[in-house]
Amino acid sequence: MDFVSKHIVEPGQSVKLKSLETEPQGPFESKAEARAFTDQMVGKLCELQYRLHVEGRQSLLVILQAPDAAGKDGVIRKVLGRMNTQGVRTYPFKVPTEIERAHDFLWRVHQCTPGAGQISIFNRSHYEDVLVVRVEDLVPKSVWSKRYEMINQFEALLAERGTRILKFYLHISSGEQLERFKERLDVPAKHWKLNLSDYRAREKGAKYREAYEDAFRKCSTKDAPWFVIPADKKWYRDAAVSAIVCETLKEMDPQLPKVDIDLAEVRRAYEHEKAELQRELKGQGKS
Amino acid sequence: MDFVSKHIVEPGQSVKLKSLETEPQGPFESKAEARAFTDQMVGKLCELQYRLHVEGRQSLLVILQAPDAAGKDGVIRKVLGRMNTQGVRTYPFKVPTEIERAHDFLWRVHQCTPGAGQISIFNRSHYEDVLVVRVEDLVPKSVWSKRYEMINQFEALLAERGTRILKFYLHISSGEQLERFKERLDVPAKHWKLNLSDYRAREKGAKYREAYEDAFRKCSTKDAPWFVIPADKKWYRDAAVSAIVCETLKEMDPQLPKVDIDLAEVRRAYEHEKAELQRELKGQGKS
């Protein structure tokens, strides 16, 4: 199945979240089948990430946005975080610190963009500055409304330097979200996560959807597309994200460096060194 | 088995690498048994790292040093990198960049030390500045000889702020190292890694051992001990490192936050929200 074309928001496309399914339709007959597919994708991801890292020319930025409990942490733990940490770094963006607030809204994320050969994963991102900031009225509309174009130019800047950008919105239904909050009540080890305000999320749900829909329409670009991933079933969510990241890395087609060395010479160096070592060991045995 | 006391370098202890085994002796009857043990340790590591992260009070810094091909990357891929990337970051330190060289030798590592709740893994570290820098004569002895105490004070600074430090030297025999270089010859996909200078490593082997032995003796402290891990068998190496990190995190004993919320109130909020949602869905069904 082509998960990319199924879930991509085309540039300029208007998306109504309420009309998009949160349950999977995918090609999977069962959860087990989807999990096996994801494992296979993760294997390929690891291989492609290795090539990207060794090639040292291109970069990948994966942005995760979603309501609480929709599974950003799960996607990182079960999919993206399984790539080799030496070339993949995860950045959770929380409420801005004092230093961060003393700068423009792109300052803190810019520092975390991936260098050549690297992958960055953003758990929340600069999109919060046109989402929570807009819904909670933290800055006036005259300020946040200019940010979409700033974001587009910022992402074009990264793309121009060789960074592919994938932006995932994990789309969960209010009912499923509520049940996930409820699970925290049932497991004592999760009690510390309980928060009464979670149960009032629905109040602002429509405003958040509207803010997301604007971000999708204004900021889904060829170089940095948005994807809306049905996320009520964790196994569908993981399968879709892994497939889309994998497809993107395949397209980027990272190459191992050309070999520019005389293999025969290396072989001779090996034989010589081995003989030396054996002589050394023999000498130690005699002494 | 107590891997900590078996492999630790006690403060002030003189270690002769040549006299330390590179083959495992551990409690394992087979490779499979060691791998199963490591998997079990990694499971515990993940759990403890989660608690450390949520607690948000203490930090852990793991430093890996070793000759080429001794397995730093392997330990990261198979053990340390399997913890959740959201709280664990890996930093490979390569030849210093121009900007890094424009600062003191601790500047670049200081920026990568773990904050509260975080774990940093250093693939190579500030110890290169008393190892390769010393052996290759990159700065005069009057400069590098002062660095041991600077390192000790730097690590004490981190410890004082709540960071436990574990420093691992992966101890591999020249013979095993040579065979690992040879493997690269046999696998075309690894040809890009071939380097003739690898086969001359033994030339400077004695000088490197001496530099390491000095670093162990001068910089193994209570707060930041060195461990010499036999690394000819990858499965022993992984088992020992995972056990020592696990033991350390257990000692740190991170605690989940106390629950300071009225569970009955949360339960009422849940029931209320659920009823509201059902009313909403019913309304949509009618319209």
Short mmCIF file of N, CA and C in Angstrom, two decimals, chain A residues 122-196:
data_model
loop_
_atom_site.label_atom_id
_atom_site.label_comp_id
_atom_site.label_asym_id
_atom_site.label_seq_id
_atom_site.Cartn_x
_atom_site.Cartn_y
_atom_site.Cartn_z
N PHE A 122 11.73 15.69 16.06
CA PHE A 122 11.17 16.72 16.94
C PHE A 122 9.88 16.19 17.55
N ASN A 123 9.85 16.12 18.88
CA ASN A 123 8.64 15.80 19.61
C ASN A 123 8.01 17.14 19.99
N ARG A 124 7.00 17.55 19.26
CA ARG A 124 6.52 18.93 19.19
C ARG A 124 7.59 19.77 18.49
N SER A 125 7.26 21.01 18.14
CA SER A 125 8.16 21.76 17.26
C SER A 125 7.76 23.23 17.21
N HIS A 126 8.29 23.92 16.21
CA HIS A 126 7.92 25.32 15.98
C HIS A 126 6.44 25.46 15.62
N TYR A 127 5.79 24.36 15.28
CA TYR A 127 4.35 24.46 14.99
C TYR A 127 3.53 24.81 16.24
N GLU A 128 4.08 24.51 17.41
CA GLU A 128 3.36 24.93 18.62
C GLU A 128 3.13 26.43 18.62
N ASP A 129 3.98 27.16 17.91
CA ASP A 129 3.87 28.62 17.91
C ASP A 129 2.76 29.14 17.00
N VAL A 130 2.12 28.22 16.27
CA VAL A 130 0.87 28.58 15.58
C VAL A 130 -0.26 27.65 16.03
N LEU A 131 -0.02 26.90 17.11
CA LEU A 131 -1.05 26.00 17.64
C LEU A 131 -1.43 26.43 19.05
N VAL A 132 -0.69 25.94 20.05
CA VAL A 132 -1.04 26.30 21.42
C VAL A 132 -0.99 27.82 21.60
N VAL A 133 0.00 28.45 20.99
CA VAL A 133 0.16 29.90 21.12
C VAL A 133 -1.05 30.64 20.56
N ARG A 134 -1.60 30.10 19.47
CA ARG A 134 -2.78 30.71 18.84
C ARG A 134 -4.04 30.42 19.65
N VAL A 135 -4.23 29.16 20.02
CA VAL A 135 -5.46 28.78 20.73
C VAL A 135 -5.52 29.42 22.11
N GLU A 136 -4.38 29.46 22.78
CA GLU A 136 -4.35 30.02 24.14
C GLU A 136 -4.14 31.53 24.12
N ASP A 137 -4.09 32.09 22.92
CA ASP A 137 -4.01 33.54 22.79
C ASP A 137 -2.76 34.11 23.46
N LEU A 138 -1.64 33.44 23.29
CA LEU A 138 -0.42 33.88 23.97
C LEU A 138 0.23 35.06 23.27
N VAL A 139 -0.01 35.18 21.99
CA VAL A 139 0.41 36.39 21.25
C VAL A 139 -0.77 36.80 20.38
N PRO A 140 -0.84 38.08 19.98
CA PRO A 140 -1.98 38.52 19.15
C PRO A 140 -1.95 37.90 17.75
N LYS A 141 -3.10 37.86 17.11
CA LYS A 141 -3.21 37.28 15.78
C LYS A 141 -2.24 37.94 14.79
N SER A 142 -2.05 39.26 14.96
CA SER A 142 -1.14 39.96 14.04
C SER A 142 0.27 39.35 14.09
N VAL A 143 0.60 38.72 15.22
CA VAL A 143 1.92 38.09 15.34
C VAL A 143 1.90 36.66 14.79
N TRP A 144 0.97 35.83 15.28
CA TRP A 144 1.03 34.44 14.84
C TRP A 144 0.65 34.25 13.38
N SER A 145 -0.17 35.16 12.85
CA SER A 145 -0.60 34.97 11.46
C SER A 145 0.55 35.17 10.46
N LYS A 146 1.60 35.84 10.88
CA LYS A 146 2.76 36.02 9.98
C LYS A 146 3.70 34.82 10.02
N ARG A 147 3.47 33.95 10.99
CA ARG A 147 4.45 32.88 11.22
C ARG A 147 4.43 31.78 10.17
N TYR A 148 3.29 31.58 9.52
CA TYR A 148 3.21 30.49 8.54
C TYR A 148 4.24 30.67 7.43
N GLU A 149 4.32 31.89 6.93
CA GLU A 149 5.27 32.13 5.84
C GLU A 149 6.72 32.07 6.36
N MET A 150 6.91 32.52 7.60
CA MET A 150 8.25 32.41 8.20
C MET A 150 8.65 30.93 8.31
N ILE A 151 7.68 30.13 8.71
CA ILE A 151 7.95 28.69 8.83
C ILE A 151 8.27 28.11 7.45
N ASN A 152 7.50 28.48 6.45
CA ASN A 152 7.76 27.96 5.10
C ASN A 152 9.16 28.33 4.61
N GLN A 153 9.55 29.57 4.86
CA GLN A 153 10.87 30.00 4.42
C GLN A 153 11.97 29.30 5.21
N PHE A 154 11.72 29.11 6.48
CA PHE A 154 12.68 28.40 7.34
C PHE A 154 12.86 26.95 6.85
N GLU A 155 11.76 26.31 6.55
CA GLU A 155 11.85 24.92 6.09
C GLU A 155 12.46 24.83 4.69
N ALA A 156 12.21 25.86 3.87
CA ALA A 156 12.84 25.89 2.54
C ALA A 156 14.36 26.04 2.67
N LEU A 157 14.76 26.81 3.66
CA LEU A 157 16.18 27.00 3.95
C LEU A 157 16.85 25.66 4.29
N LEU A 158 16.18 24.88 5.13
CA LEU A 158 16.72 23.57 5.50
C LEU A 158 16.75 22.65 4.27
N ALA A 159 15.66 22.68 3.51
CA ALA A 159 15.56 21.81 2.34
C ALA A 159 16.66 22.13 1.34
N GLU A 160 16.92 23.40 1.19
CA GLU A 160 17.90 23.84 0.21
C GLU A 160 19.30 23.32 0.56
N ARG A 161 19.51 23.08 1.83
CA ARG A 161 20.82 22.60 2.29
C ARG A 161 20.86 21.06 2.35
N GLY A 162 19.80 20.41 1.84
CA GLY A 162 19.86 18.95 1.75
C GLY A 162 19.06 18.22 2.81
N THR A 163 18.13 18.91 3.48
CA THR A 163 17.32 18.26 4.52
C THR A 163 15.92 17.95 4.01
N ARG A 164 15.54 16.68 4.07
CA ARG A 164 14.15 16.32 3.80
C ARG A 164 13.37 16.46 5.09
N ILE A 165 12.14 16.94 4.99
CA ILE A 165 11.33 17.18 6.18
C ILE A 165 10.02 16.42 6.07
N LEU A 166 9.69 15.67 7.10
CA LEU A 166 8.41 14.96 7.17
C LEU A 166 7.68 15.43 8.41
N LYS A 167 6.42 15.81 8.25
CA LYS A 167 5.66 16.32 9.40
C LYS A 167 4.44 15.45 9.61
N PHE A 168 4.39 14.82 10.77
CA PHE A 168 3.30 13.90 11.05
C PHE A 168 2.35 14.47 12.09
N TYR A 169 1.06 14.44 11.75
CA TYR A 169 0.05 14.72 12.77
C TYR A 169 -0.61 13.39 13.11
N LEU A 170 -0.59 13.02 14.38
CA LEU A 170 -1.22 11.77 14.81
C LEU A 170 -2.67 12.09 15.17
N HIS A 171 -3.56 11.51 14.39
CA HIS A 171 -4.98 11.88 14.44
C HIS A 171 -5.75 10.86 15.28
N ILE A 172 -6.16 11.29 16.46
CA ILE A 172 -6.83 10.39 17.40
C ILE A 172 -8.23 10.93 17.69
N SER A 173 -9.17 10.04 17.89
CA SER A 173 -10.54 10.48 18.19
C SER A 173 -10.64 10.89 19.66
N SER A 174 -11.62 11.74 19.96
CA SER A 174 -11.80 12.19 21.35
C SER A 174 -12.07 10.99 22.27
N GLY A 175 -12.83 10.02 21.76
CA GLY A 175 -13.16 8.85 22.57
C GLY A 175 -11.93 8.04 22.92
N GLU A 176 -11.09 7.78 21.93
CA GLU A 176 -9.88 7.00 22.17
C GLU A 176 -8.94 7.76 23.11
N GLN A 177 -8.84 9.07 22.89
CA GLN A 177 -7.98 9.88 23.76
C GLN A 177 -8.44 9.78 25.22
N LEU A 178 -9.74 9.87 25.40
CA LEU A 178 -10.29 9.81 26.76
C LEU A 178 -9.97 8.45 27.41
N GLU A 179 -10.10 7.37 26.63
CA GLU A 179 -9.80 6.04 27.18
C GLU A 179 -8.33 5.92 27.57
N ARG A 180 -7.47 6.58 26.80
CA ARG A 180 -6.04 6.52 27.15
C ARG A 180 -5.76 7.29 28.45
N PHE A 181 -6.44 8.41 28.64
CA PHE A 181 -6.30 9.12 29.92
C PHE A 181 -6.79 8.22 31.05
N LYS A 182 -7.89 7.52 30.78
CA LYS A 182 -8.47 6.64 31.78
C LYS A 182 -7.50 5.53 32.19
N GLU A 183 -6.75 5.00 31.22
CA GLU A 183 -5.78 3.93 31.54
C GLU A 183 -4.82 4.35 32.65
N ARG A 184 -4.49 5.63 32.65
CA ARG A 184 -3.56 6.13 33.67
C ARG A 184 -4.16 6.01 35.07
N LEU A 185 -5.48 6.06 35.12
CA LEU A 185 -6.17 5.91 36.40
C LEU A 185 -6.05 4.47 36.91
N ASP A 186 -6.05 3.55 35.97
CA ASP A 186 -6.09 2.13 36.34
C ASP A 186 -4.73 1.55 36.71
N VAL A 187 -3.66 2.25 36.33
CA VAL A 187 -2.32 1.73 36.59
C VAL A 187 -1.60 2.64 37.59
N PRO A 188 -1.44 2.16 38.84
CA PRO A 188 -0.82 3.01 39.86
C PRO A 188 0.51 3.64 39.44
N ALA A 189 1.32 2.89 38.69
CA ALA A 189 2.61 3.45 38.28
C ALA A 189 2.45 4.63 37.32
N LYS A 190 1.23 4.80 36.80
CA LYS A 190 1.01 5.93 35.89
C LYS A 190 0.24 7.07 36.56
N HIS A 191 -0.04 6.93 37.84
CA HIS A 191 -0.82 7.95 38.53
C HIS A 191 -0.16 9.32 38.49
N TRP A 192 1.17 9.34 38.50
CA TRP A 192 1.88 10.62 38.50
C TRP A 192 1.57 11.43 37.23
N LYS A 193 1.08 10.73 36.18
CA LYS A 193 0.77 11.42 34.92
C LYS A 193 -0.60 12.08 34.93
N LEU A 194 -1.41 11.75 35.93
CA LEU A 194 -2.80 12.23 35.94
C LEU A 194 -2.85 13.75 36.02
N ASN A 195 -3.78 14.31 35.28
CA ASN A 195 -3.90 15.75 35.23
C ASN A 195 -5.36 16.07 34.95
N LEU A 196 -5.98 16.76 35.88
CA LEU A 196 -7.41 17.05 35.71
C LEU A 196 -7.71 17.81 34.41
#
